[in-house]
mmCIF file of C-alpha atoms and ligand atoms in Angstrom:
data_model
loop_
_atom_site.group_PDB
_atom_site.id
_atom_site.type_symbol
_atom_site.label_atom_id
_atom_site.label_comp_id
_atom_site.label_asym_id
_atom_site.label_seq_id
_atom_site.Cartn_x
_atom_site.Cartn_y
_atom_site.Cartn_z
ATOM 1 C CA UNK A 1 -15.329 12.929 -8.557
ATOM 2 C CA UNK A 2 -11.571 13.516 -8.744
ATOM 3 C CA UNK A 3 -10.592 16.370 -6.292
ATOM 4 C CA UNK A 4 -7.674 18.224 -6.745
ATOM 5 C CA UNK A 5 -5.830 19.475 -3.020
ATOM 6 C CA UNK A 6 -3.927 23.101 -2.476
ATOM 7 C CA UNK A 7 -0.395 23.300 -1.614
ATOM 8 C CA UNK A 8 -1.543 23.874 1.856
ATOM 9 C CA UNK A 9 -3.534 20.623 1.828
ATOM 10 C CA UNK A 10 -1.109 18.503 -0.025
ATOM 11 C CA UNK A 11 1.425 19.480 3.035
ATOM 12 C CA UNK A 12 -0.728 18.857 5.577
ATOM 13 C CA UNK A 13 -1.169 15.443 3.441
ATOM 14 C CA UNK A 14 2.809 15.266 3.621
ATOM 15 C CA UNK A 15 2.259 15.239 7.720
ATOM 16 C CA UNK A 16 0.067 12.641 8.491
ATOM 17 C CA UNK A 17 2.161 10.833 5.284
ATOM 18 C CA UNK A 18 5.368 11.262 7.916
ATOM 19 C CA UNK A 19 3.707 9.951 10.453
ATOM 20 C CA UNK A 20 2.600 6.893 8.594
ATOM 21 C CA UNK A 21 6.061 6.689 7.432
ATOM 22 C CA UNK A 22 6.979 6.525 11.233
ATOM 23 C CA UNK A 23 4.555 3.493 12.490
ATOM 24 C CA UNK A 24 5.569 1.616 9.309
ATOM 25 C CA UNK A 25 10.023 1.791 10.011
ATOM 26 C CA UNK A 26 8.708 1.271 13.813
ATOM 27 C CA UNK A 27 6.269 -2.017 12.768
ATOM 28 C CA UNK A 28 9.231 -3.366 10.523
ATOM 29 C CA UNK A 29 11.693 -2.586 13.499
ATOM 30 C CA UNK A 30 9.958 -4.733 15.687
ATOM 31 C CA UNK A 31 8.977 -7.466 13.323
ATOM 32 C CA UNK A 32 10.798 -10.760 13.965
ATOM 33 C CA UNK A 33 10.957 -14.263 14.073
ATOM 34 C CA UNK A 34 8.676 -14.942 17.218
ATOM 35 C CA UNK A 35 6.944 -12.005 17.158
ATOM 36 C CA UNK A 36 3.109 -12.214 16.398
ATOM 37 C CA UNK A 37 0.733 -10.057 13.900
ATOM 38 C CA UNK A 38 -1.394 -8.890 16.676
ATOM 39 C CA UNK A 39 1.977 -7.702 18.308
ATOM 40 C CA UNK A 40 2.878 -5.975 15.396
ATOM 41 C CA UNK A 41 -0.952 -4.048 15.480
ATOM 42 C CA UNK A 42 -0.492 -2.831 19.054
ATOM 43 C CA UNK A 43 2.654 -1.845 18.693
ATOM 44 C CA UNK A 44 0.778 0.114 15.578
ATOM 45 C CA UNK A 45 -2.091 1.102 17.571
ATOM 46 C CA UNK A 46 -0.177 2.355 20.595
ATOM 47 C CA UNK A 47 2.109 4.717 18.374
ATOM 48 C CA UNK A 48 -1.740 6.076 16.611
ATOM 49 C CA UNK A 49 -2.319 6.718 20.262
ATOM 50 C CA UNK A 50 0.752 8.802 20.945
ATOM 51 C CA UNK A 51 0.649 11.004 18.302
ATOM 52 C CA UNK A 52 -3.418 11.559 18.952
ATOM 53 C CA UNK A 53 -3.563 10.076 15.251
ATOM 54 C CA UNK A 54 -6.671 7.877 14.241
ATOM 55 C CA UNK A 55 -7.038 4.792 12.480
ATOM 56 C CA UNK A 56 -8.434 4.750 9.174
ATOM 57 C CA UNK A 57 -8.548 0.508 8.748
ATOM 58 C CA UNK A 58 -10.182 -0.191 12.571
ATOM 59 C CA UNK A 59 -14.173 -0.958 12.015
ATOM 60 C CA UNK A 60 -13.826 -0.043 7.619
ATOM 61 C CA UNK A 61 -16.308 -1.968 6.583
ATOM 62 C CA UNK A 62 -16.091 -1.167 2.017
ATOM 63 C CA UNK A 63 -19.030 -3.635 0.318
ATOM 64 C CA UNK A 64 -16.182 -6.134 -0.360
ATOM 65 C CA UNK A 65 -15.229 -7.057 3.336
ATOM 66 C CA UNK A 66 -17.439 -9.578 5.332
ATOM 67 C CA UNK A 67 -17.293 -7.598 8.594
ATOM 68 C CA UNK A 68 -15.840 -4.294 10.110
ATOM 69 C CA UNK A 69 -11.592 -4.801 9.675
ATOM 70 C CA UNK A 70 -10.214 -5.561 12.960
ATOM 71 C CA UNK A 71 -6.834 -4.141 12.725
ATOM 72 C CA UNK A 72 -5.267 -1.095 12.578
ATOM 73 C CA UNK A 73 -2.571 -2.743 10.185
ATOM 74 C CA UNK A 74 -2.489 -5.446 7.183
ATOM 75 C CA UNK A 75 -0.425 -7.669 8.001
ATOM 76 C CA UNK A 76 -0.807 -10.140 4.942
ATOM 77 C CA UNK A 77 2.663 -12.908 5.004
ATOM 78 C CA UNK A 78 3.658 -15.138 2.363
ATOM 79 C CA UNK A 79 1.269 -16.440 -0.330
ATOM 80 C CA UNK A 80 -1.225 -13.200 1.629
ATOM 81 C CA UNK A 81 -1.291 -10.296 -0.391
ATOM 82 C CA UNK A 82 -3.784 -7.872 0.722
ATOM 83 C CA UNK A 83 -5.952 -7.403 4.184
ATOM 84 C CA UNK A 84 -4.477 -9.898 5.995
ATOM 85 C CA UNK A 85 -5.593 -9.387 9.199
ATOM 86 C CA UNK A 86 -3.248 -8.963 12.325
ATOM 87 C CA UNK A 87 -3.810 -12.492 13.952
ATOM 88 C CA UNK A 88 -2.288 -14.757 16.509
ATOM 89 C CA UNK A 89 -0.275 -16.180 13.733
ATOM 90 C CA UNK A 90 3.856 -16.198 14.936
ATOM 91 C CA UNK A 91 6.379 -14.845 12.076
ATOM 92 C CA UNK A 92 8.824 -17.707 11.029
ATOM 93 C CA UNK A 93 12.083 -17.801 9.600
ATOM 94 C CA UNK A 94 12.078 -16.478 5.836
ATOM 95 C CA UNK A 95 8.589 -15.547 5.883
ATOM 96 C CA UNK A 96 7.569 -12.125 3.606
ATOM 97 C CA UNK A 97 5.785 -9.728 5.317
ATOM 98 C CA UNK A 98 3.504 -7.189 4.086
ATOM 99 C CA UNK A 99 2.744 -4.305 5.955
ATOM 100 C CA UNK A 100 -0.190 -1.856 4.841
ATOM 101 C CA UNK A 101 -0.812 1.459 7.168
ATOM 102 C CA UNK A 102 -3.008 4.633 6.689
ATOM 103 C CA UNK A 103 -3.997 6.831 9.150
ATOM 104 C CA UNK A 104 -5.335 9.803 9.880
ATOM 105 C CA UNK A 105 -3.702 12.980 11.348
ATOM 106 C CA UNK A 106 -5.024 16.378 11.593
ATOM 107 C CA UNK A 107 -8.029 15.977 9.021
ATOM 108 C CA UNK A 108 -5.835 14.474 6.313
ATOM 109 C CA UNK A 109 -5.571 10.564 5.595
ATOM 110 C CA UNK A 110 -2.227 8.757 3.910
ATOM 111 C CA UNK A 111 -1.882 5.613 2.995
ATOM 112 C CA UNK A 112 1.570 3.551 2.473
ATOM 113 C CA UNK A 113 3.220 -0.401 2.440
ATOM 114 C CA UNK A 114 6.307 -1.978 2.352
ATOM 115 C CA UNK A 115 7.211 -5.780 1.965
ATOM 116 C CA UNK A 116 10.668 -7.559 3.757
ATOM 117 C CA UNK A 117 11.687 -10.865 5.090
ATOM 118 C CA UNK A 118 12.358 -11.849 8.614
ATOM 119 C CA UNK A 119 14.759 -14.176 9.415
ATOM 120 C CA UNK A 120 16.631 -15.621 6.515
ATOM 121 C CA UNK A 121 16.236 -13.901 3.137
ATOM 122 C CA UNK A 122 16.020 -15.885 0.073
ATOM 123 C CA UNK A 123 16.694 -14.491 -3.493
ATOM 124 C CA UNK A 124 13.364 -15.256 -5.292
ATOM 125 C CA UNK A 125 11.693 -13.864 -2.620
ATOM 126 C CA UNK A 126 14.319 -10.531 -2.557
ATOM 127 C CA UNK A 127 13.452 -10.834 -6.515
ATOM 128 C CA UNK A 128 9.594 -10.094 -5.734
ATOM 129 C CA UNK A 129 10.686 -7.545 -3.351
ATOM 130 C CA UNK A 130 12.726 -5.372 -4.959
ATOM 131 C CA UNK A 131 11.050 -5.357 -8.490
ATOM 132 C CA UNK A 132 7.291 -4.262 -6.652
ATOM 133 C CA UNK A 133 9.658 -1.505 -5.298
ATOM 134 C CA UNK A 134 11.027 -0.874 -8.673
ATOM 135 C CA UNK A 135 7.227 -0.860 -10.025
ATOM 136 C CA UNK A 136 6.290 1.698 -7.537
ATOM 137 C CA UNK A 137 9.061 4.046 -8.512
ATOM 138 C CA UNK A 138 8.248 3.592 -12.057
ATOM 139 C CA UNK A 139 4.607 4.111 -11.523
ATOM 140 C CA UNK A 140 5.418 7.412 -9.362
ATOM 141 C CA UNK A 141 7.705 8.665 -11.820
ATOM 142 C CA UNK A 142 5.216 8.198 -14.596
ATOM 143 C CA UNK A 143 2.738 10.731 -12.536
ATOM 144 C CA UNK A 144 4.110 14.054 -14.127
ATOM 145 C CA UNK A 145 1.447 16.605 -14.798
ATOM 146 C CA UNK A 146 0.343 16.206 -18.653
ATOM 147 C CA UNK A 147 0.814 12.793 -18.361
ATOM 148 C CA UNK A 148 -2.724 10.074 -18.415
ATOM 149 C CA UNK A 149 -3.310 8.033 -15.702
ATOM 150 C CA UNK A 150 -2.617 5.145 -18.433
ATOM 151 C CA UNK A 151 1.331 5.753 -18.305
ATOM 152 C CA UNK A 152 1.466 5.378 -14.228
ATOM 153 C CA UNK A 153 -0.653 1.969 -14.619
ATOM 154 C CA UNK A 154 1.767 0.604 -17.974
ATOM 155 C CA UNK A 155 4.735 1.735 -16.178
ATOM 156 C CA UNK A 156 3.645 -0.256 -13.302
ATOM 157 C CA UNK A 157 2.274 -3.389 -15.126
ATOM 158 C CA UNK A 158 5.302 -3.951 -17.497
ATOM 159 C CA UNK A 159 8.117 -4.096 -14.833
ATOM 160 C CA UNK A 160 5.632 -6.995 -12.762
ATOM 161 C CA UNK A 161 4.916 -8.218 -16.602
ATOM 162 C CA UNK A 162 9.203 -8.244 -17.584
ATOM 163 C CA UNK A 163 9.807 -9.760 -14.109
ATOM 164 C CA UNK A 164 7.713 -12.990 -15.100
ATOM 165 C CA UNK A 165 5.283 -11.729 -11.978
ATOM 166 C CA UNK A 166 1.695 -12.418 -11.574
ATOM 167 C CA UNK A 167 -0.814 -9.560 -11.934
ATOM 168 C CA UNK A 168 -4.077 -9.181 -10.598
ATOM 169 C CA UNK A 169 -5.613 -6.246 -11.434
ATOM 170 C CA UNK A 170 -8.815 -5.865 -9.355
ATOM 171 C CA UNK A 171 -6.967 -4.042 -6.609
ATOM 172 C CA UNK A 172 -5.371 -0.686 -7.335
ATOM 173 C CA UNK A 173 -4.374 2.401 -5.907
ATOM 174 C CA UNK A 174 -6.931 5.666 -5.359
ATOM 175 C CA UNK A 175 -7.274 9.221 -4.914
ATOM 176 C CA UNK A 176 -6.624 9.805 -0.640
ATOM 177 C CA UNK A 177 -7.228 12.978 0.827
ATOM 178 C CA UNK A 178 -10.069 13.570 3.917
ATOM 179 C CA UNK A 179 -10.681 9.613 3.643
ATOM 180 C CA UNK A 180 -8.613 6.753 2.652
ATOM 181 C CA UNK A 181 -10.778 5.877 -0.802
ATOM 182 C CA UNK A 182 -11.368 8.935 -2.995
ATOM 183 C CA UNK A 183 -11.765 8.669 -6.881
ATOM 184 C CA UNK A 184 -9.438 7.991 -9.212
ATOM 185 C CA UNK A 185 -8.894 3.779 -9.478
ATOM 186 C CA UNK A 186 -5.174 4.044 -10.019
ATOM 187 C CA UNK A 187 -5.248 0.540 -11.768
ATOM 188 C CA UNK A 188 -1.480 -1.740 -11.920
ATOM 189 C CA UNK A 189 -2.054 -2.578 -15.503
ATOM 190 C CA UNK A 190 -3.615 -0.396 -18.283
ATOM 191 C CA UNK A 191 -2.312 1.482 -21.575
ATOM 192 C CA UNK A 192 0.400 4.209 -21.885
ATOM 193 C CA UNK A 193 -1.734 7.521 -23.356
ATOM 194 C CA UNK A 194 -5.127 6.663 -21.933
ATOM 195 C CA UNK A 195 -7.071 7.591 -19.067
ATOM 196 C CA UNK A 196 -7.484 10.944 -16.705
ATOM 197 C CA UNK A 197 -5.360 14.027 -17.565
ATOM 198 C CA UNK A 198 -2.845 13.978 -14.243
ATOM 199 C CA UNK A 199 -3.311 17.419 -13.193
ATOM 200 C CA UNK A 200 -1.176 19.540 -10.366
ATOM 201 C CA UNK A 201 -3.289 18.609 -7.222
ATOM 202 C CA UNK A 202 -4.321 15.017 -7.860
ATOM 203 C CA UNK A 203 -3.566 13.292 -5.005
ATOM 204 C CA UNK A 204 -3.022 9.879 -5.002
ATOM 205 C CA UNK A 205 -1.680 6.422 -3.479
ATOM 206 C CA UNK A 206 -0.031 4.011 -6.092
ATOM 207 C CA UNK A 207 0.560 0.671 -5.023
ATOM 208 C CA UNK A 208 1.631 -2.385 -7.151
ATOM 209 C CA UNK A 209 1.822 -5.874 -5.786
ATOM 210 C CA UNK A 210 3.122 -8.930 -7.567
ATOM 211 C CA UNK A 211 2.708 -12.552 -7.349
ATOM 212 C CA UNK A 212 5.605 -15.005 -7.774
ATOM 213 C CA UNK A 213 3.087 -17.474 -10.095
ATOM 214 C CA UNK A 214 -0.461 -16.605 -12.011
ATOM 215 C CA UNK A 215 -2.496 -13.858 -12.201
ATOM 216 C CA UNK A 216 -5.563 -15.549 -9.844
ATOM 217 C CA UNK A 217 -6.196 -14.973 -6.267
ATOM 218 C CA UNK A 218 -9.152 -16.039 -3.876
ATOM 219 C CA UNK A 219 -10.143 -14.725 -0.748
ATOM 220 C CA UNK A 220 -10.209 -16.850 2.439
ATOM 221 C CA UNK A 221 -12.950 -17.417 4.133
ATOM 222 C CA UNK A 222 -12.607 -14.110 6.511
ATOM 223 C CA UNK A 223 -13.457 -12.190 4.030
ATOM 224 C CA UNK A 224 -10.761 -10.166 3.782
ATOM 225 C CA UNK A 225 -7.384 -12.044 3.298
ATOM 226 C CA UNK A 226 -6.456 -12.016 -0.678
ATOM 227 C CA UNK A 227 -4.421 -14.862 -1.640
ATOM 228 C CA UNK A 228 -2.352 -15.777 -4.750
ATOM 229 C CA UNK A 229 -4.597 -19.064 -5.718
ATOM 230 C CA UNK A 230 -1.319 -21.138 -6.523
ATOM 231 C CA UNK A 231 -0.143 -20.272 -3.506
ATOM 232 C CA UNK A 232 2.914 -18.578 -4.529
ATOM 233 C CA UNK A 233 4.422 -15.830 -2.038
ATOM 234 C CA UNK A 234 3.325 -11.777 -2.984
ATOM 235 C CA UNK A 235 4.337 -8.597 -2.340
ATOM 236 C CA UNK A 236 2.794 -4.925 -1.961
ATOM 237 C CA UNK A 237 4.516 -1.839 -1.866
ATOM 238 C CA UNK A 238 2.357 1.438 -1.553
ATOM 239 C CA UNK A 239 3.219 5.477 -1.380
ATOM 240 C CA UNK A 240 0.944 8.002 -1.372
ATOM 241 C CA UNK A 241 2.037 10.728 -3.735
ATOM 242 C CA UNK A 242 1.139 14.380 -5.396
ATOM 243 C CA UNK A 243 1.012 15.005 -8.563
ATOM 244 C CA UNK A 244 3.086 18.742 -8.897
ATOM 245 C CA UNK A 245 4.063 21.217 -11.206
ATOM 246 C CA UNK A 246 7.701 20.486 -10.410
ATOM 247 C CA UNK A 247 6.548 16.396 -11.012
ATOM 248 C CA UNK A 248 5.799 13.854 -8.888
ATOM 249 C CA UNK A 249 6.336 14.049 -4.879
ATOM 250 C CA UNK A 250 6.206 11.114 -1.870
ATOM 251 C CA UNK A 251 4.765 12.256 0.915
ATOM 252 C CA UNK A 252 5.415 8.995 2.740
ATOM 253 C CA UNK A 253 8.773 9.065 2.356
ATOM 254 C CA UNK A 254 10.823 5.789 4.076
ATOM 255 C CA UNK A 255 12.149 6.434 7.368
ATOM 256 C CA UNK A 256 15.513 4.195 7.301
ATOM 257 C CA UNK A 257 14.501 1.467 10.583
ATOM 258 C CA UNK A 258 17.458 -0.646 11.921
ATOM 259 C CA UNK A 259 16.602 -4.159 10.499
HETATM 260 N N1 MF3 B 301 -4.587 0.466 2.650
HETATM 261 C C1 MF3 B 301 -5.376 -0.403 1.831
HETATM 262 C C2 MF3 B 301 -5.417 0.235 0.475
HETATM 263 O O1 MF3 B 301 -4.424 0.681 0.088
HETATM 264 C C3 MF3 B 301 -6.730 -0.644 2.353
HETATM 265 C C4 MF3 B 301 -6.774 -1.492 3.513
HETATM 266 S S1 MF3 B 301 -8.339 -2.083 3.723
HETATM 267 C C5 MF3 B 301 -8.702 -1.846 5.338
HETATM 268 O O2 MF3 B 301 -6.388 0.342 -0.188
HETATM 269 F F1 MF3 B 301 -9.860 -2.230 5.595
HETATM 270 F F2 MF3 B 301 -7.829 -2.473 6.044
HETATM 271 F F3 MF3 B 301 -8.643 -0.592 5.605
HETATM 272 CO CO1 CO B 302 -4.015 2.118 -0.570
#
């Protein structure tokens, strides 16, 4: 069931969206060559901790994970896409990082990513990077009210489509609102015209991500880690937005970090 939130619950949506905003510019600050993925999750963790927020990833256990997440971050580099969990594993020079955070604060739940390189940039991979980003603003600016839930997914699917990009679309954006996971799929590919009626209210966090090769992925043996299956690096970039009568609005805007 699609639920549609207040102006008085979309801002207190725009809140704990600011404070996810916050962990993510801090995560990306402090992710380096040398620095680990488990770092990065503490770091994470202890800024949940300071703002008496709560982790909406730690212990999630949805049908298609093998066990409760472990993280408080996805932290998925390189040919990763999705869930990777924060590990032991030591960022290296050119690697692309993708960093997924929700939390909640207050009652309310948002959900955001963002995808860089540490280290030495390269242009394919600033290729990926930027035209995921340019998805995502396409797909946001598609969610005017009158418009189908069809024009945010074609918007989103024919940038990765023009851009040569693999598409896989079996992982989407959703409604958020109380929890991370509320109704409706917000799918990266679909039809212009068809679909749900985007009404004033709706809720919801779009978020495309690209592979540099094919359309397949597997998942590695954790059960949570989605990889492109040619290997080919991936990115993710993710906002949580409402749907307005004055048109689309972020309400995990970027805070501008250092690096
Ligand atoms: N934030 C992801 C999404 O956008 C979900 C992460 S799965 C979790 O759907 F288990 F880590 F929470
Ligand atoms: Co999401």
């Amino acid at each position: 069931m699609v639920e549609l939130k207040s102006h008085e619950e979309i801002e207190r949506i725009r809140v704990a969206g600011g404070f996810v905003a916050s962990v993510l510019a801090g995560v990306r600050e402090k992710a380096a060559v040398g620095v680990s993925l488990l770092e990065l999750d503490a770091h994470a963790h202890a800024m949940i901790d300071a703002a008496g927020a709560h982790s909406v990833y730690l212990g999630y256990h949805p049908s298609f994970g093998a066990m409760p997440y472990p993280g408080v971050l996805c932290t998925s580099v390189n040919d990763a896409a999705l869930h990777g969990l924060p590990s032991s594993y030591v960022l290296a020079d050119g690697d692309l990082l993708s960093i997924d955070f929700a939390a909640e604060l207050g009652g309310w739940v948002a959900d955001s990513a963002l995808s860089f390189q540490v280290g030495t940039p390269d242009a394919e991979s600033a290729r990926l990077i930027d035209v995921t980003e340019r998805a995502l603003a396409a797909g946001i600016a598609a969610a005017k009210p009158g418009a189908r839930m069809g024009d945010i997914s074609s918007a989103i699917g024919q940038i990765g489509r023009d851009a040569g990009f693999g598409i896989n679309a079996d992982f989407g954006g959703h409604g958020v609102g109380r929890t991370m996971h509320e109704d409706p799929h917000v799918p990266n590919l679909g039809r212009a015209g068809r679909g749900l009626p985007l009404r004033p209210g709706l809720v919801i966090a779009i978020e495309p991500w690209f592979m540099a090769g094919g359309d397949g992925y597997h998942i590695d043996p954790d059960g949570w880690t989605i990889r492109s299956a040619d290997g080919s690096r991936t990115a993710h970039a993710e906002h949580t937005i409402a749907v307005t009568e004055d048109g689309p609005v972020i309400l995990t805007p970027r805070v501008p970090s250092a690096s």
